[in-house]
C-alpha cells in the first residue's frame, strides 16, 4: 500500500459574524451550494472574553431541517429547549449531537461560566438525501462521559470516530465523522490515519504547530485562530515546536457528493424541498413530532 501524507491546501481566517440575537462569533465557513467541505456545512466558534459585551441573548426559537448540529463546549454553557419537549444544559466539556432530520424547533442560549467566559463550537454536518426526512434525535454526552485518551504529550477528547483503539460514543452518523479535540504539548508529534477520500479540516484555537508534515518533515506553520484545510491522503502529522503547545479540533468525514441547496437553517438537496419546508411551516405540520 502506498502512503500519502495529507498536506495543507488552504488556511482560512475565521470571519466575525453576528448570528441569532446579537451573538458575535467567528465563522470559518457556512453552507453553500459549492459545498467545499462536504459533508460539513458550517463551523462556528463562539467565544466571549470581554465582560463589557453585556448579556448574551443567544439563539431564540428557530427551526432546522436536513442537517445535524453539533455543539461542543469548552467554557460556560448552553441552555437548550426544543419542540420534542427536551430541555437541558450543555456544560463545559460536553457535547450535543442533534440530528434535525425532517424538523426540529429549538432555542440555544449561551451562558457565561464562573470566569465570565463562553467558549464553544458549533459544527453542521450534512445528512444524505435518504436521511433528510428521518425522525429527529439527540446524542448527548457530559464532560465525564466523553472518551478521553491520555498519551505521553498528547491529550485527546474523542467526540466521534476512532483514535488509538478507542471509539467515540456518538454512533450511527451517515458522514462517518471523526471529531476530536487534540492538545499537543511542545516538542511533540501527533499522527493519525484518516481514510483516503474523506474531507479533513482542523480548527486551531490555541498555540501553533506545523500541520501536514510530510516524509521530508516539511509542513505548514499555523497559529491560532485558523481553520486548516487538508488535501487528500491517508495520514496526518502535526508537530509542535519546542516552546508552544497546540490545541485543535480535528474534523473528518465521508463526502456525500450530492447537490446542496441551503436556505438559512435548512439544508436540502433541491429548491423544491426548500419550498416544501415553508409549506410545512404554513400548514402547521413542521416539527410536529408526537412528544
Ligand atoms: Mn440551532
PDB file of N, CA and C in Angstrom, residues 6-103:
ATOM      1  N   UNK A   6      -1.183  13.786   4.233  1.00  0.00           N
ATOM      2  CA  UNK A   6      -2.077  14.898   3.887  1.00  0.00           C
ATOM      3  C   UNK A   6      -1.351  16.224   4.100  1.00  0.00           C
ATOM      4  N   UNK A   7      -1.362  17.082   3.046  1.00  0.00           N
ATOM      5  CA  UNK A   7      -0.715  18.393   3.097  1.00  0.00           C
ATOM      6  C   UNK A   7      -1.765  19.488   3.289  1.00  0.00           C
ATOM      7  N   UNK A   8      -1.320  20.635   3.787  1.00  0.00           N
ATOM      8  CA  UNK A   8      -2.219  21.786   3.932  1.00  0.00           C
ATOM      9  C   UNK A   8      -2.476  22.384   2.553  1.00  0.00           C
ATOM     10  N   UNK A   9      -3.751  22.554   2.186  1.00  0.00           N
ATOM     11  CA  UNK A   9      -4.076  23.150   0.885  1.00  0.00           C
ATOM     12  C   UNK A   9      -4.611  24.575   1.037  1.00  0.00           C
ATOM     13  N   UNK A  10      -5.071  24.926   2.237  1.00  0.00           N
ATOM     14  CA  UNK A  10      -5.651  26.255   2.438  1.00  0.00           C
ATOM     15  C   UNK A  10      -5.691  26.549   3.929  1.00  0.00           C
ATOM     16  N   UNK A  11      -5.480  27.831   4.279  1.00  0.00           N
ATOM     17  CA  UNK A  11      -5.638  28.254   5.675  1.00  0.00           C
ATOM     18  C   UNK A  11      -6.685  29.358   5.689  1.00  0.00           C
ATOM     19  N   UNK A  12      -7.756  29.113   6.412  1.00  0.00           N
ATOM     20  CA  UNK A  12      -8.885  30.048   6.428  1.00  0.00           C
ATOM     21  C   UNK A  12      -8.827  30.900   7.690  1.00  0.00           C
ATOM     22  N   UNK A  13      -8.955  32.206   7.483  1.00  0.00           N
ATOM     23  CA  UNK A  13      -9.050  33.148   8.604  1.00  0.00           C
ATOM     24  C   UNK A  13     -10.525  33.251   8.975  1.00  0.00           C
ATOM     25  N   UNK A  14     -10.931  32.795  10.150  1.00  0.00           N
ATOM     26  CA  UNK A  14     -12.360  32.867  10.502  1.00  0.00           C
ATOM     27  C   UNK A  14     -12.852  34.318  10.532  1.00  0.00           C
ATOM     28  N   UNK A  15     -14.027  34.559   9.995  1.00  0.00           N
ATOM     29  CA  UNK A  15     -14.592  35.907   9.899  1.00  0.00           C
ATOM     30  C   UNK A  15     -15.595  36.150  11.027  1.00  0.00           C
ATOM     31  N   UNK A  16     -15.576  37.375  11.572  1.00  0.00           N
ATOM     32  CA  UNK A  16     -16.565  37.711  12.597  1.00  0.00           C
ATOM     33  C   UNK A  16     -17.932  37.914  11.956  1.00  0.00           C
ATOM     34  N   UNK A  17     -18.950  37.284  12.500  1.00  0.00           N
ATOM     35  CA  UNK A  17     -20.324  37.490  12.036  1.00  0.00           C
ATOM     36  C   UNK A  17     -21.234  37.600  13.254  1.00  0.00           C
ATOM     37  N   UNK A  18     -22.379  38.247  13.046  1.00  0.00           N
ATOM     38  CA  UNK A  18     -23.393  38.333  14.100  1.00  0.00           C
ATOM     39  C   UNK A  18     -24.504  37.352  13.721  1.00  0.00           C
ATOM     40  N   UNK A  19     -24.848  36.474  14.625  1.00  0.00           N
ATOM     41  CA  UNK A  19     -25.904  35.493  14.360  1.00  0.00           C
ATOM     42  C   UNK A  19     -26.920  35.527  15.486  1.00  0.00           C
ATOM     43  N   UNK A  20     -28.100  34.951  15.205  1.00  0.00           N
ATOM     44  CA  UNK A  20     -29.117  34.881  16.246  1.00  0.00           C
ATOM     45  C   UNK A  20     -29.416  36.267  16.771  1.00  0.00           C
ATOM     46  N   UNK A  21     -29.608  36.391  18.076  1.00  0.00           N
ATOM     47  CA  UNK A  21     -29.869  37.685  18.688  1.00  0.00           C
ATOM     48  C   UNK A  21     -28.553  38.243  19.213  1.00  0.00           C
ATOM     49  N   UNK A  22     -27.827  38.923  18.328  1.00  0.00           N
ATOM     50  CA  UNK A  22     -26.596  39.617  18.704  1.00  0.00           C
ATOM     51  C   UNK A  22     -25.505  38.714  19.271  1.00  0.00           C
ATOM     52  N   UNK A  23     -25.326  37.552  18.713  1.00  0.00           N
ATOM     53  CA  UNK A  23     -24.217  36.706  19.138  1.00  0.00           C
ATOM     54  C   UNK A  23     -23.060  36.917  18.165  1.00  0.00           C
ATOM     55  N   UNK A  24     -21.935  37.374  18.728  1.00  0.00           N
ATOM     56  CA  UNK A  24     -20.737  37.585  17.914  1.00  0.00           C
ATOM     57  C   UNK A  24     -19.968  36.277  17.860  1.00  0.00           C
ATOM     58  N   UNK A  25     -19.721  35.805  16.655  1.00  0.00           N
ATOM     59  CA  UNK A  25     -18.948  34.575  16.561  1.00  0.00           C
ATOM     60  C   UNK A  25     -18.001  34.612  15.381  1.00  0.00           C
ATOM     61  N   UNK A  26     -17.085  33.657  15.361  1.00  0.00           N
ATOM     62  CA  UNK A  26     -16.117  33.544  14.273  1.00  0.00           C
ATOM     63  C   UNK A  26     -16.517  32.363  13.396  1.00  0.00           C
ATOM     64  N   UNK A  27     -16.797  32.650  12.132  1.00  0.00           N
ATOM     65  CA  UNK A  27     -17.251  31.611  11.202  1.00  0.00           C
ATOM     66  C   UNK A  27     -16.117  31.249  10.247  1.00  0.00           C
ATOM     67  N   UNK A  28     -15.783  29.981  10.198  1.00  0.00           N
ATOM     68  CA  UNK A  28     -14.755  29.526   9.244  1.00  0.00           C
ATOM     69  C   UNK A  28     -15.371  29.281   7.875  1.00  0.00           C
ATOM     70  N   UNK A  29     -16.578  28.704   7.871  1.00  0.00           N
ATOM     71  CA  UNK A  29     -17.322  28.542   6.631  1.00  0.00           C
ATOM     72  C   UNK A  29     -18.775  28.280   6.967  1.00  0.00           C
ATOM     73  N   UNK A  30     -19.653  28.597   6.000  1.00  0.00           N
ATOM     74  CA  UNK A  30     -21.081  28.368   6.165  1.00  0.00           C
ATOM     75  C   UNK A  30     -21.611  27.578   4.983  1.00  0.00           C
ATOM     76  N   UNK A  31     -22.899  27.198   5.046  1.00  0.00           N
ATOM     77  CA  UNK A  31     -23.473  26.372   3.978  1.00  0.00           C
ATOM     78  C   UNK A  31     -23.428  27.095   2.627  1.00  0.00           C
ATOM     79  N   UNK A  32     -23.072  26.380   1.576  1.00  0.00           N
ATOM     80  CA  UNK A  32     -23.088  26.951   0.235  1.00  0.00           C
ATOM     81  C   UNK A  32     -23.336  25.836  -0.773  1.00  0.00           C
ATOM     82  N   UNK A  33     -23.849  26.230  -1.944  1.00  0.00           N
ATOM     83  CA  UNK A  33     -24.091  25.231  -2.995  1.00  0.00           C
ATOM     84  C   UNK A  33     -22.801  24.581  -3.458  1.00  0.00           C
ATOM     85  N   UNK A  34     -21.690  25.332  -3.374  1.00  0.00           N
ATOM     86  CA  UNK A  34     -20.402  24.772  -3.790  1.00  0.00           C
ATOM     87  C   UNK A  34     -19.953  23.650  -2.851  1.00  0.00           C
ATOM     88  N   UNK A  35     -20.365  23.735  -1.603  1.00  0.00           N
ATOM     89  CA  UNK A  35     -20.176  22.663  -0.617  1.00  0.00           C
ATOM     90  C   UNK A  35     -18.735  22.141  -0.564  1.00  0.00           C
ATOM     91  N   UNK A  36     -17.756  23.049  -0.364  1.00  0.00           N
ATOM     92  CA  UNK A  36     -16.354  22.627  -0.488  1.00  0.00           C
ATOM     93  C   UNK A  36     -15.888  21.670   0.603  1.00  0.00           C
ATOM     94  N   UNK A  37     -16.604  21.619   1.731  1.00  0.00           N
ATOM     95  CA  UNK A  37     -16.153  20.762   2.831  1.00  0.00           C
ATOM     96  C   UNK A  37     -17.111  19.605   3.090  1.00  0.00           C
ATOM     97  N   UNK A  38     -17.882  19.254   2.068  1.00  0.00           N
ATOM     98  CA  UNK A  38     -18.763  18.092   2.081  1.00  0.00           C
ATOM     99  C   UNK A  38     -18.118  16.938   2.855  1.00  0.00           C
ATOM    100  N   UNK A  39     -18.726  16.409   3.918  1.00  0.00           N
ATOM    101  CA  UNK A  39     -20.110  16.526   4.378  1.00  0.00           C
ATOM    102  C   UNK A  39     -20.332  17.599   5.441  1.00  0.00           C
ATOM    103  N   UNK A  40     -19.350  18.518   5.650  1.00  0.00           N
ATOM    104  CA  UNK A  40     -19.507  19.532   6.690  1.00  0.00           C
ATOM    105  C   UNK A  40     -19.991  20.836   6.067  1.00  0.00           C
ATOM    106  N   UNK A  41     -20.958  21.480   6.715  1.00  0.00           N
ATOM    107  CA  UNK A  41     -21.646  22.627   6.137  1.00  0.00           C
ATOM    108  C   UNK A  41     -21.247  23.946   6.779  1.00  0.00           C
ATOM    109  N   UNK A  42     -20.876  23.905   8.049  1.00  0.00           N
ATOM    110  CA  UNK A  42     -20.625  25.147   8.784  1.00  0.00           C
ATOM    111  C   UNK A  42     -19.731  24.832   9.975  1.00  0.00           C
ATOM    112  N   UNK A  43     -18.837  25.793  10.295  1.00  0.00           N
ATOM    113  CA  UNK A  43     -18.105  25.697  11.558  1.00  0.00           C
ATOM    114  C   UNK A  43     -18.046  27.077  12.193  1.00  0.00           C
ATOM    115  N   UNK A  44     -18.640  27.210  13.358  1.00  0.00           N
ATOM    116  CA  UNK A  44     -18.676  28.464  14.107  1.00  0.00           C
ATOM    117  C   UNK A  44     -17.970  28.295  15.448  1.00  0.00           C
ATOM    118  N   UNK A  45     -17.279  29.346  15.848  1.00  0.00           N
ATOM    119  CA  UNK A  45     -16.617  29.386  17.152  1.00  0.00           C
ATOM    120  C   UNK A  45     -17.211  30.564  17.896  1.00  0.00           C
ATOM    121  N   UNK A  46     -17.937  30.305  18.966  1.00  0.00           N
ATOM    122  CA  UNK A  46     -18.464  31.421  19.744  1.00  0.00           C
ATOM    123  C   UNK A  46     -17.643  31.547  21.015  1.00  0.00           C
ATOM    124  N   UNK A  47     -16.978  32.704  21.141  1.00  0.00           N
ATOM    125  CA  UNK A  47     -16.097  32.924  22.281  1.00  0.00           C
ATOM    126  C   UNK A  47     -16.252  34.362  22.745  1.00  0.00           C
ATOM    127  N   UNK A  48     -16.497  34.533  24.013  1.00  0.00           N
ATOM    128  CA  UNK A  48     -16.659  35.872  24.575  1.00  0.00           C
ATOM    129  C   UNK A  48     -15.742  35.983  25.769  1.00  0.00           C
ATOM    130  N   UNK A  49     -14.773  36.880  25.678  1.00  0.00           N
ATOM    131  CA  UNK A  49     -13.830  37.015  26.777  1.00  0.00           C
ATOM    132  C   UNK A  49     -14.002  38.339  27.497  1.00  0.00           C
ATOM    133  N   UNK A  50     -14.789  39.239  26.887  1.00  0.00           N
ATOM    134  CA  UNK A  50     -14.849  40.587  27.398  1.00  0.00           C
ATOM    135  C   UNK A  50     -16.181  40.816  28.126  1.00  0.00           C
ATOM    136  N   UNK A  51     -16.124  40.993  29.448  1.00  0.00           N
ATOM    137  CA  UNK A  51     -17.367  41.130  30.214  1.00  0.00           C
ATOM    138  C   UNK A  51     -18.197  42.352  29.809  1.00  0.00           C
ATOM    139  N   UNK A  52     -17.571  43.361  29.158  1.00  0.00           N
ATOM    140  CA  UNK A  52     -18.364  44.533  28.798  1.00  0.00           C
ATOM    141  C   UNK A  52     -19.255  44.277  27.576  1.00  0.00           C
ATOM    142  N   UNK A  53     -19.163  43.068  26.980  1.00  0.00           N
ATOM    143  CA  UNK A  53     -20.032  42.762  25.847  1.00  0.00           C
ATOM    144  C   UNK A  53     -21.499  42.637  26.264  1.00  0.00           C
ATOM    145  N   UNK A  54     -21.710  42.557  27.570  1.00  0.00           N
ATOM    146  CA  UNK A  54     -23.079  42.543  28.059  1.00  0.00           C
ATOM    147  C   UNK A  54     -23.708  41.163  27.990  1.00  0.00           C
ATOM    148  N   UNK A  55     -24.996  41.076  28.330  1.00  0.00           N
ATOM    149  CA  UNK A  55     -25.645  39.773  28.401  1.00  0.00           C
ATOM    150  C   UNK A  55     -25.722  39.132  27.018  1.00  0.00           C
ATOM    151  N   UNK A  56     -25.594  37.841  26.981  1.00  0.00           N
ATOM    152  CA  UNK A  56     -25.687  37.118  25.730  1.00  0.00           C
ATOM    153  C   UNK A  56     -27.120  36.622  25.595  1.00  0.00           C
ATOM    154  N   UNK A  57     -27.782  37.056  24.535  1.00  0.00           N
ATOM    155  CA  UNK A  57     -29.175  36.648  24.362  1.00  0.00           C
ATOM    156  C   UNK A  57     -29.241  35.268  23.731  1.00  0.00           C
ATOM    157  N   UNK A  58     -28.398  35.027  22.739  1.00  0.00           N
ATOM    158  CA  UNK A  58     -28.317  33.688  22.169  1.00  0.00           C
ATOM    159  C   UNK A  58     -29.169  33.485  20.939  1.00  0.00           C
ATOM    160  N   UNK A  59     -29.611  32.264  20.761  1.00  0.00           N
ATOM    161  CA  UNK A  59     -30.341  31.872  19.567  1.00  0.00           C
ATOM    162  C   UNK A  59     -31.765  31.489  19.964  1.00  0.00           C
ATOM    163  N   UNK A  60     -32.693  32.482  19.935  1.00  0.00           N
ATOM    164  CA  UNK A  60     -34.079  32.177  20.298  1.00  0.00           C
ATOM    165  C   UNK A  60     -34.683  31.150  19.345  1.00  0.00           C
ATOM    166  N   UNK A  61     -35.847  30.639  19.715  1.00  0.00           N
ATOM    167  CA  UNK A  61     -36.508  29.544  18.994  1.00  0.00           C
ATOM    168  C   UNK A  61     -36.368  29.634  17.466  1.00  0.00           C
ATOM    169  N   UNK A  62     -35.808  28.595  16.857  1.00  0.00           N
ATOM    170  CA  UNK A  62     -35.628  28.560  15.400  1.00  0.00           C
ATOM    171  C   UNK A  62     -35.692  27.117  14.905  1.00  0.00           C
ATOM    172  N   UNK A  63     -36.026  26.952  13.619  1.00  0.00           N
ATOM    173  CA  UNK A  63     -36.174  25.600  13.057  1.00  0.00           C
ATOM    174  C   UNK A  63     -34.898  25.078  12.400  1.00  0.00           C
ATOM    175  N   UNK A  64     -34.833  23.766  12.204  1.00  0.00           N
ATOM    176  CA  UNK A  64     -33.816  23.145  11.353  1.00  0.00           C
ATOM    177  C   UNK A  64     -34.454  21.987  10.592  1.00  0.00           C
ATOM    178  N   UNK A  65     -33.977  21.750   9.376  1.00  0.00           N
ATOM    179  CA  UNK A  65     -34.316  20.519   8.644  1.00  0.00           C
ATOM    180  C   UNK A  65     -33.122  20.112   7.778  1.00  0.00           C
ATOM    181  N   UNK A  66     -32.873  18.814   7.735  1.00  0.00           N
ATOM    182  CA  UNK A  66     -31.922  18.258   6.771  1.00  0.00           C
ATOM    183  C   UNK A  66     -30.478  18.212   7.216  1.00  0.00           C
ATOM    184  N   UNK A  67     -30.211  18.573   8.494  1.00  0.00           N
ATOM    185  CA  UNK A  67     -28.814  18.640   8.953  1.00  0.00           C
ATOM    186  C   UNK A  67     -28.651  18.076  10.359  1.00  0.00           C
ATOM    187  N   UNK A  68     -27.392  18.026  10.803  1.00  0.00           N
ATOM    188  CA  UNK A  68     -27.072  17.726  12.190  1.00  0.00           C
ATOM    189  C   UNK A  68     -26.286  18.914  12.733  1.00  0.00           C
ATOM    190  N   UNK A  69     -26.607  19.377  13.929  1.00  0.00           N
ATOM    191  CA  UNK A  69     -25.819  20.440  14.559  1.00  0.00           C
ATOM    192  C   UNK A  69     -25.125  19.846  15.776  1.00  0.00           C
ATOM    193  N   UNK A  70     -23.824  20.104  15.854  1.00  0.00           N
ATOM    194  CA  UNK A  70     -23.017  19.522  16.926  1.00  0.00           C
ATOM    195  C   UNK A  70     -22.441  20.655  17.759  1.00  0.00           C
ATOM    196  N   UNK A  71     -22.829  20.719  19.021  1.00  0.00           N
ATOM    197  CA  UNK A  71     -22.356  21.770  19.920  1.00  0.00           C
ATOM    198  C   UNK A  71     -21.365  21.162  20.904  1.00  0.00           C
ATOM    199  N   UNK A  72     -20.163  21.725  20.954  1.00  0.00           N
ATOM    200  CA  UNK A  72     -19.110  21.235  21.844  1.00  0.00           C
ATOM    201  C   UNK A  72     -18.616  22.422  22.657  1.00  0.00           C
ATOM    202  N   UNK A  73     -18.735  22.337  23.960  1.00  0.00           N
ATOM    203  CA  UNK A  73     -18.432  23.472  24.827  1.00  0.00           C
ATOM    204  C   UNK A  73     -17.080  23.315  25.516  1.00  0.00           C
ATOM    205  N   UNK A  74     -16.365  24.457  25.610  1.00  0.00           N
ATOM    206  CA  UNK A  74     -15.106  24.487  26.360  1.00  0.00           C
ATOM    207  C   UNK A  74     -15.300  25.186  27.698  1.00  0.00           C
ATOM    208  N   UNK A  75     -16.000  26.334  27.659  1.00  0.00           N
ATOM    209  CA  UNK A  75     -16.243  27.115  28.876  1.00  0.00           C
ATOM    210  C   UNK A  75     -17.646  27.682  28.817  1.00  0.00           C
ATOM    211  N   UNK A  76     -18.234  27.928  29.980  1.00  0.00           N
ATOM    212  CA  UNK A  76     -19.612  28.398  30.014  1.00  0.00           C
ATOM    213  C   UNK A  76     -20.524  27.260  29.592  1.00  0.00           C
ATOM    214  N   UNK A  77     -21.781  27.576  29.285  1.00  0.00           N
ATOM    215  CA  UNK A  77     -22.678  26.502  28.860  1.00  0.00           C
ATOM    216  C   UNK A  77     -23.767  27.035  27.945  1.00  0.00           C
ATOM    217  N   UNK A  78     -24.538  26.119  27.382  1.00  0.00           N
ATOM    218  CA  UNK A  78     -25.652  26.474  26.506  1.00  0.00           C
ATOM    219  C   UNK A  78     -26.914  25.810  27.052  1.00  0.00           C
ATOM    220  N   UNK A  79     -27.897  26.645  27.386  1.00  0.00           N
ATOM    221  CA  UNK A  79     -29.202  26.099  27.766  1.00  0.00           C
ATOM    222  C   UNK A  79     -29.984  25.803  26.501  1.00  0.00           C
ATOM    223  N   UNK A  80     -30.683  24.704  26.498  1.00  0.00           N
ATOM    224  CA  UNK A  80     -31.290  24.187  25.284  1.00  0.00           C
ATOM    225  C   UNK A  80     -32.730  23.733  25.574  1.00  0.00           C
ATOM    226  N   UNK A  81     -33.619  24.017  24.590  1.00  0.00           N
ATOM    227  CA  UNK A  81     -35.024  23.589  24.730  1.00  0.00           C
ATOM    228  C   UNK A  81     -35.587  23.377  23.330  1.00  0.00           C
ATOM    229  N   UNK A  82     -36.406  22.329  23.127  1.00  0.00           N
ATOM    230  CA  UNK A  82     -36.865  22.056  21.765  1.00  0.00           C
ATOM    231  C   UNK A  82     -38.317  21.610  21.671  1.00  0.00           C
ATOM    232  N   UNK A  83     -38.757  21.443  20.403  1.00  0.00           N
ATOM    233  CA  UNK A  83     -40.147  21.107  20.103  1.00  0.00           C
ATOM    234  C   UNK A  83     -40.500  19.672  20.487  1.00  0.00           C
ATOM    235  N   UNK A  84     -39.518  18.849  20.850  1.00  0.00           N
ATOM    236  CA  UNK A  84     -39.799  17.479  21.288  1.00  0.00           C
ATOM    237  C   UNK A  84     -40.014  17.421  22.791  1.00  0.00           C
ATOM    238  N   UNK A  85     -39.857  18.580  23.449  1.00  0.00           N
ATOM    239  CA  UNK A  85     -40.013  18.604  24.898  1.00  0.00           C
ATOM    240  C   UNK A  85     -38.709  18.387  25.639  1.00  0.00           C
ATOM    241  N   UNK A  86     -37.612  18.285  24.900  1.00  0.00           N
ATOM    242  CA  UNK A  86     -36.302  18.148  25.560  1.00  0.00           C
ATOM    243  C   UNK A  86     -35.865  19.479  26.133  1.00  0.00           C
ATOM    244  N   UNK A  87     -35.194  19.440  27.262  1.00  0.00           N
ATOM    245  CA  UNK A  87     -34.586  20.630  27.817  1.00  0.00           C
ATOM    246  C   UNK A  87     -33.332  20.210  28.568  1.00  0.00           C
ATOM    247  N   UNK A  88     -32.309  21.045  28.532  1.00  0.00           N
ATOM    248  CA  UNK A  88     -31.072  20.665  29.219  1.00  0.00           C
ATOM    249  C   UNK A  88     -30.013  21.723  29.097  1.00  0.00           C
ATOM    250  N   UNK A  89     -28.870  21.434  29.685  1.00  0.00           N
ATOM    251  CA  UNK A  89     -27.740  22.350  29.676  1.00  0.00           C
ATOM    252  C   UNK A  89     -26.525  21.602  29.135  1.00  0.00           C
ATOM    253  N   UNK A  90     -25.892  22.177  28.110  1.00  0.00           N
ATOM    254  CA  UNK A  90     -24.643  21.610  27.594  1.00  0.00           C
ATOM    255  C   UNK A  90     -23.523  22.332  28.331  1.00  0.00           C
ATOM    256  N   UNK A  91     -22.882  21.644  29.256  1.00  0.00           N
ATOM    257  CA  UNK A  91     -21.873  22.262  30.125  1.00  0.00           C
ATOM    258  C   UNK A  91     -20.488  22.186  29.528  1.00  0.00           C
ATOM    259  N   UNK A  92     -19.490  22.792  30.233  1.00  0.00           N
ATOM    260  CA  UNK A  92     -18.120  22.765  29.718  1.00  0.00           C
ATOM    261  C   UNK A  92     -17.624  21.336  29.528  1.00  0.00           C
ATOM    262  N   UNK A  93     -17.066  21.063  28.350  1.00  0.00           N
ATOM    263  CA  UNK A  93     -16.537  19.726  28.062  1.00  0.00           C
ATOM    264  C   UNK A  93     -17.582  18.764  27.538  1.00  0.00           C
ATOM    265  N   UNK A  94     -18.850  19.207  27.424  1.00  0.00           N
ATOM    266  CA  UNK A  94     -19.926  18.316  26.975  1.00  0.00           C
ATOM    267  C   UNK A  94     -20.223  18.525  25.496  1.00  0.00           C
ATOM    268  N   UNK A  95     -20.919  17.567  24.917  1.00  0.00           N
ATOM    269  CA  UNK A  95     -21.295  17.661  23.512  1.00  0.00           C
ATOM    270  C   UNK A  95     -22.772  17.314  23.336  1.00  0.00           C
ATOM    271  N   UNK A  96     -23.401  18.001  22.390  1.00  0.00           N
ATOM    272  CA  UNK A  96     -24.747  17.622  21.963  1.00  0.00           C
ATOM    273  C   UNK A  96     -24.702  17.415  20.447  1.00  0.00           C
ATOM    274  N   UNK A  97     -25.025  16.194  20.012  1.00  0.00           N
ATOM    275  CA  UNK A  97     -25.070  15.883  18.582  1.00  0.00           C
ATOM    276  C   UNK A  97     -26.550  15.787  18.217  1.00  0.00           C
ATOM    277  N   UNK A  98     -27.068  16.835  17.592  1.00  0.00           N
ATOM    278  CA  UNK A  98     -28.501  16.916  17.287  1.00  0.00           C
ATOM    279  C   UNK A  98     -28.727  16.610  15.807  1.00  0.00           C
ATOM    280  N   UNK A  99     -29.514  15.591  15.540  1.00  0.00           N
ATOM    281  CA  UNK A  99     -29.883  15.252  14.170  1.00  0.00           C
ATOM    282  C   UNK A  99     -31.280  15.807  13.936  1.00  0.00           C
ATOM    283  N   UNK A 100     -31.362  16.882  13.154  1.00  0.00           N
ATOM    284  CA  UNK A 100     -32.688  17.521  12.996  1.00  0.00           C
ATOM    285  C   UNK A 100     -33.615  16.645  12.175  1.00  0.00           C
ATOM    286  N   UNK A 101     -33.049  15.883  11.210  1.00  0.00           N
ATOM    287  CA  UNK A 101     -33.916  15.119  10.321  1.00  0.00           C
ATOM    288  C   UNK A 101     -34.968  16.029   9.725  1.00  0.00           C
ATOM    289  N   UNK A 102     -36.244  15.568   9.701  1.00  0.00           N
ATOM    290  CA  UNK A 102     -37.302  16.310   8.992  1.00  0.00           C
ATOM    291  C   UNK A 102     -37.715  17.598   9.701  1.00  0.00           C
ATOM    292  N   UNK A 103     -37.367  17.735  10.983  1.00  0.00           N
ATOM    293  CA  UNK A 103     -37.700  19.022  11.571  1.00  0.00           C
ATOM    294  C   UNK A 103     -37.594  19.092  13.068  1.00  0.00           C
TER     295      UNK A 103
END
